[in-house]
mmCIF file of C-alpha atoms in Angstrom:
data_model
loop_
_atom_site.group_PDB
_atom_site.id
_atom_site.type_symbol
_atom_site.label_atom_id
_atom_site.label_comp_id
_atom_site.label_asym_id
_atom_site.label_seq_id
_atom_site.Cartn_x
_atom_site.Cartn_y
_atom_site.Cartn_z
ATOM 1 C CA LYS A 194 0.000 0.000 0.000
ATOM 2 C CA ALA A 195 3.033 2.288 -0.159
ATOM 3 C CA ASP A 196 3.214 5.205 -2.565
ATOM 4 C CA LEU A 197 5.438 4.435 -5.540
ATOM 5 C CA THR A 198 7.351 6.550 -8.015
ATOM 6 C CA VAL A 199 8.861 4.800 -11.018
ATOM 7 C CA LEU A 200 11.601 6.977 -12.494
ATOM 8 C CA HIS A 201 13.159 6.517 -15.908
ATOM 9 C CA THR A 202 16.036 8.697 -17.053
ATOM 10 C CA PHE A 203 16.836 9.446 -20.664
ATOM 11 C CA THR A 204 20.082 10.975 -21.887
ATOM 12 C CA PRO A 205 19.485 12.701 -25.221
ATOM 13 C CA PRO A 206 22.339 12.381 -27.753
ATOM 14 C CA SER A 207 24.712 15.308 -27.157
ATOM 15 C CA ARG A 208 24.987 16.273 -30.809
ATOM 16 C CA SER A 209 21.281 17.058 -31.011
ATOM 17 C CA LEU A 210 20.690 18.263 -27.452
ATOM 18 C CA LEU A 211 19.856 21.857 -28.432
ATOM 19 C CA GLY A 212 17.528 20.861 -31.279
ATOM 20 C CA SER A 213 15.886 18.170 -29.184
ATOM 21 C CA SER A 214 15.396 20.592 -26.310
ATOM 22 C CA LEU A 215 13.805 23.243 -28.533
ATOM 23 C CA ALA A 216 11.542 20.721 -30.251
ATOM 24 C CA SER A 217 10.440 19.271 -26.896
ATOM 25 C CA SER A 218 9.599 22.736 -25.573
ATOM 26 C CA LYS A 219 7.470 23.537 -28.628
ATOM 27 C CA LEU A 220 5.626 20.196 -28.488
ATOM 28 C CA ASP A 221 4.828 20.815 -24.807
ATOM 29 C CA GLU A 222 3.676 24.360 -25.611
ATOM 30 C CA TRP A 223 1.390 23.139 -28.423
ATOM 31 C CA GLY A 224 -0.047 20.286 -26.344
ATOM 32 C CA ILE A 225 1.372 17.580 -28.632
ATOM 33 C CA PRO A 226 2.495 14.458 -26.755
ATOM 34 C CA SER A 227 6.256 14.071 -26.901
ATOM 35 C CA SER A 228 8.018 10.728 -27.151
ATOM 36 C CA GLN A 229 8.575 10.979 -23.379
ATOM 37 C CA VAL A 230 4.836 11.256 -22.697
ATOM 38 C CA ARG A 231 4.099 8.377 -25.082
ATOM 39 C CA LEU A 232 6.643 6.229 -23.207
ATOM 40 C CA LEU A 233 4.877 6.997 -19.917
ATOM 41 C CA GLU A 234 1.508 6.156 -21.467
ATOM 42 C CA ARG A 235 2.856 2.742 -22.516
ATOM 43 C CA ALA A 236 4.138 2.095 -18.972
ATOM 44 C CA GLN A 237 0.755 3.040 -17.543
ATOM 45 C CA ALA A 238 -1.082 0.776 -20.024
ATOM 46 C CA PHE A 239 1.145 -2.132 -18.977
ATOM 47 C CA LEU A 240 0.384 -1.628 -15.274
ATOM 48 C CA LYS A 241 -3.327 -1.377 -16.059
ATOM 49 C CA GLU A 242 -3.104 -4.638 -18.004
ATOM 50 C CA VAL A 243 -1.462 -6.499 -15.099
ATOM 51 C CA GLY A 244 -3.995 -5.144 -12.591
ATOM 52 C CA LEU A 245 -1.857 -2.814 -10.471
ATOM 53 C CA LEU A 246 -3.850 0.388 -11.035
ATOM 54 C CA LYS A 247 -7.272 1.429 -9.788
ATOM 55 C CA ILE A 248 -9.867 1.263 -12.566
ATOM 56 C CA LEU A 249 -13.009 3.405 -12.463
ATOM 57 C CA GLU A 250 -16.502 2.148 -13.368
ATOM 58 C CA ASP A 251 -16.122 3.531 -16.901
ATOM 59 C CA GLY A 252 -12.971 1.422 -17.404
ATOM 60 C CA GLU A 253 -10.600 4.380 -17.226
ATOM 61 C CA ILE A 254 -7.581 4.548 -14.935
ATOM 62 C CA ALA A 255 -8.071 6.591 -11.757
ATOM 63 C CA GLN A 256 -5.640 9.470 -12.206
ATOM 64 C CA LYS A 257 -4.652 12.558 -10.315
ATOM 65 C CA HIS A 258 -3.535 13.911 -13.677
ATOM 66 C CA PRO A 259 -2.874 12.526 -17.169
ATOM 67 C CA PRO A 260 0.541 12.476 -18.860
ATOM 68 C CA GLN A 261 2.068 15.925 -18.795
ATOM 69 C CA ALA A 262 5.288 17.891 -18.802
ATOM 70 C CA VAL A 263 5.738 19.017 -15.182
ATOM 71 C CA LYS A 264 8.616 21.249 -16.176
ATOM 72 C CA HIS A 265 11.197 21.217 -18.920
ATOM 73 C CA GLY A 266 12.880 17.813 -18.910
ATOM 74 C CA LEU A 267 10.438 16.258 -16.383
ATOM 75 C CA TYR A 268 7.344 14.346 -17.480
ATOM 76 C CA GLU A 269 4.846 12.579 -15.251
ATOM 77 C CA ILE A 270 1.677 10.534 -15.021
ATOM 78 C CA HIS A 271 0.088 10.412 -11.577
ATOM 79 C CA ALA A 272 -2.371 7.532 -11.088
ATOM 80 C CA PHE A 273 -3.766 5.612 -8.119
ATOM 81 C CA GLY A 274 -3.041 2.007 -7.200
ATOM 82 C CA THR A 275 -5.611 -0.605 -6.236
ATOM 83 C CA ALA A 276 -5.342 0.466 -2.562
ATOM 84 C CA ASP A 277 -5.626 4.196 -3.490
ATOM 85 C CA GLN A 278 -1.893 4.734 -3.044
ATOM 86 C CA ASN A 279 -0.132 7.258 -5.260
ATOM 87 C CA VAL A 280 1.568 5.700 -8.290
ATOM 88 C CA ARG A 281 3.669 8.139 -10.287
ATOM 89 C CA PHE A 282 5.570 7.453 -13.462
ATOM 90 C CA ARG A 283 8.265 10.035 -14.074
ATOM 91 C CA LEU A 284 10.732 10.527 -16.877
ATOM 92 C CA ARG A 285 13.649 12.922 -16.468
ATOM 93 C CA ASP A 286 15.917 14.040 -19.303
ATOM 94 C CA GLY A 287 19.586 13.952 -18.344
ATOM 95 C CA LYS A 288 22.346 11.765 -17.001
ATOM 96 C CA PRO A 289 21.051 8.977 -14.719
ATOM 97 C CA VAL A 290 23.048 9.703 -11.549
ATOM 98 C CA SER A 291 22.309 13.434 -11.498
ATOM 99 C CA GLN A 292 18.625 12.934 -12.344
ATOM 100 C CA ILE A 293 18.043 10.194 -9.751
ATOM 101 C CA LEU A 294 19.710 12.336 -7.077
ATOM 102 C CA ALA A 295 17.762 15.413 -8.210
ATOM 103 C CA GLU A 296 14.497 13.464 -7.931
ATOM 104 C CA ALA A 297 15.373 12.288 -4.416
ATOM 105 C CA GLN A 298 16.374 15.804 -3.334
ATOM 106 C CA ASP A 299 13.367 17.509 -4.968
ATOM 107 C CA ASP A 300 10.972 15.328 -2.959
ATOM 108 C CA PRO A 301 12.261 14.739 0.585
ATOM 109 C CA SER A 302 9.379 12.338 1.313
ATOM 110 C CA TYR A 303 11.185 9.456 -0.423
ATOM 111 C CA ASP A 304 12.207 6.806 2.115
ATOM 112 C CA LEU A 305 13.927 4.352 -0.201
ATOM 113 C CA ILE A 306 15.482 4.205 -3.660
ATOM 114 C CA ILE A 307 15.475 0.775 -5.297
ATOM 115 C CA MET A 308 17.854 0.264 -8.211
ATOM 116 C CA GLY A 309 19.198 -2.554 -10.284
ATOM 117 C CA THR A 310 22.802 -3.130 -11.292
ATOM 118 C CA ARG A 311 24.500 -5.325 -13.858
ATOM 119 C CA GLY A 312 27.154 -6.255 -11.321
ATOM 120 C CA TYR A 313 30.194 -5.307 -13.383
ATOM 121 C CA THR A 314 33.524 -5.874 -11.655
ATOM 122 C CA GLY A 315 37.162 -5.085 -12.331
ATOM 123 C CA LEU A 316 38.133 -3.259 -15.504
ATOM 124 C CA LYS A 317 34.604 -3.259 -16.916
ATOM 125 C CA LYS A 318 33.323 -1.479 -13.794
ATOM 126 C CA LEU A 319 36.115 1.083 -14.115
ATOM 127 C CA LEU A 320 35.338 1.738 -17.773
ATOM 128 C CA VAL A 321 31.541 1.674 -17.593
ATOM 129 C CA GLY A 322 31.104 2.992 -14.049
ATOM 130 C CA SER A 323 28.365 2.170 -11.608
ATOM 131 C CA ILE A 324 25.262 4.323 -11.477
ATOM 132 C CA ALA A 325 24.000 2.444 -8.418
ATOM 133 C CA GLN A 326 27.286 2.992 -6.568
ATOM 134 C CA GLU A 327 27.290 6.731 -7.292
ATOM 135 C CA VAL A 328 23.668 7.093 -6.211
ATOM 136 C CA ALA A 329 24.329 5.074 -3.038
ATOM 137 C CA LEU A 330 27.229 7.354 -2.107
ATOM 138 C CA HIS A 331 25.226 10.568 -2.464
ATOM 139 C CA ALA A 332 21.563 9.654 -1.894
ATOM 140 C CA PRO A 333 19.696 11.521 0.859
ATOM 141 C CA CYS A 334 17.799 8.334 1.845
ATOM 142 C CA SER A 335 18.327 4.566 2.009
ATOM 143 C CA ILE A 336 19.072 2.678 -1.190
ATOM 144 C CA LEU A 337 18.467 -0.967 -2.085
ATOM 145 C CA VAL A 338 20.522 -2.356 -4.967
ATOM 146 C CA ALA A 339 19.329 -5.525 -6.715
ATOM 147 C CA LYS A 340 22.029 -7.326 -8.700
ATOM 148 C CA ASN A 341 21.256 -9.325 -11.852
ATOM 149 C CA LEU A 342 17.651 -10.102 -10.899
ATOM 150 C CA GLN A 343 15.622 -12.297 -13.232
ATOM 151 C CA PRO A 344 11.799 -12.390 -13.284
ATOM 152 C CA ASP A 345 11.600 -15.949 -11.922
ATOM 153 C CA GLN A 346 14.126 -15.525 -9.087
ATOM 154 C CA ARG A 347 13.205 -15.714 -5.434
ATOM 155 C CA VAL A 348 14.159 -12.853 -3.111
ATOM 156 C CA LEU A 349 15.476 -13.222 0.447
ATOM 157 C CA VAL A 350 14.856 -10.318 2.808
ATOM 158 C CA GLY A 351 16.917 -10.642 5.988
ATOM 159 C CA VAL A 352 15.448 -8.858 9.022
ATOM 160 C CA THR A 353 16.652 -8.674 12.605
ATOM 161 C CA GLY A 354 14.346 -8.082 15.542
ATOM 162 C CA ARG A 355 15.369 -4.420 15.814
ATOM 163 C CA GLU A 356 12.754 -1.692 15.417
ATOM 164 C CA THR A 357 14.679 -0.080 12.541
ATOM 165 C CA ALA A 358 14.841 -3.368 10.628
ATOM 166 C CA LEU A 359 11.085 -3.862 10.804
#
């Protein structure tokens, strides 16, 4: 029943950043759905299909607001889950580490960031870097990193009897 924000970051190609930025601004201004909004609509349709969103009597998704540009480079759909919890889908334009940290700092109500990692080690980790590691070092809240998870894997959650662990 917890509120959930699903954040996707998108780094536009640097050679077309200015043109892409101008085009995006104009599309927003004219009310034409951008590729970012269409991506969020697809994510929302998937969650409706698997039964995770509240559906109204008319068959529509219960929403606080439809897909929209919140501000330049930030797009959002705000729906309600089956237990009336807030379910937000957000897309931020920019580099993943800076955008994930900006999201966490812009909304201090986040308690936990959950991220995946490919689990690179050695030279590959040095060359590619680790987004999860950078976020973990600078995040203003707790972070849970899931390594190489597959859809059919089981998950072990270890808990002590301490109040903070519960």
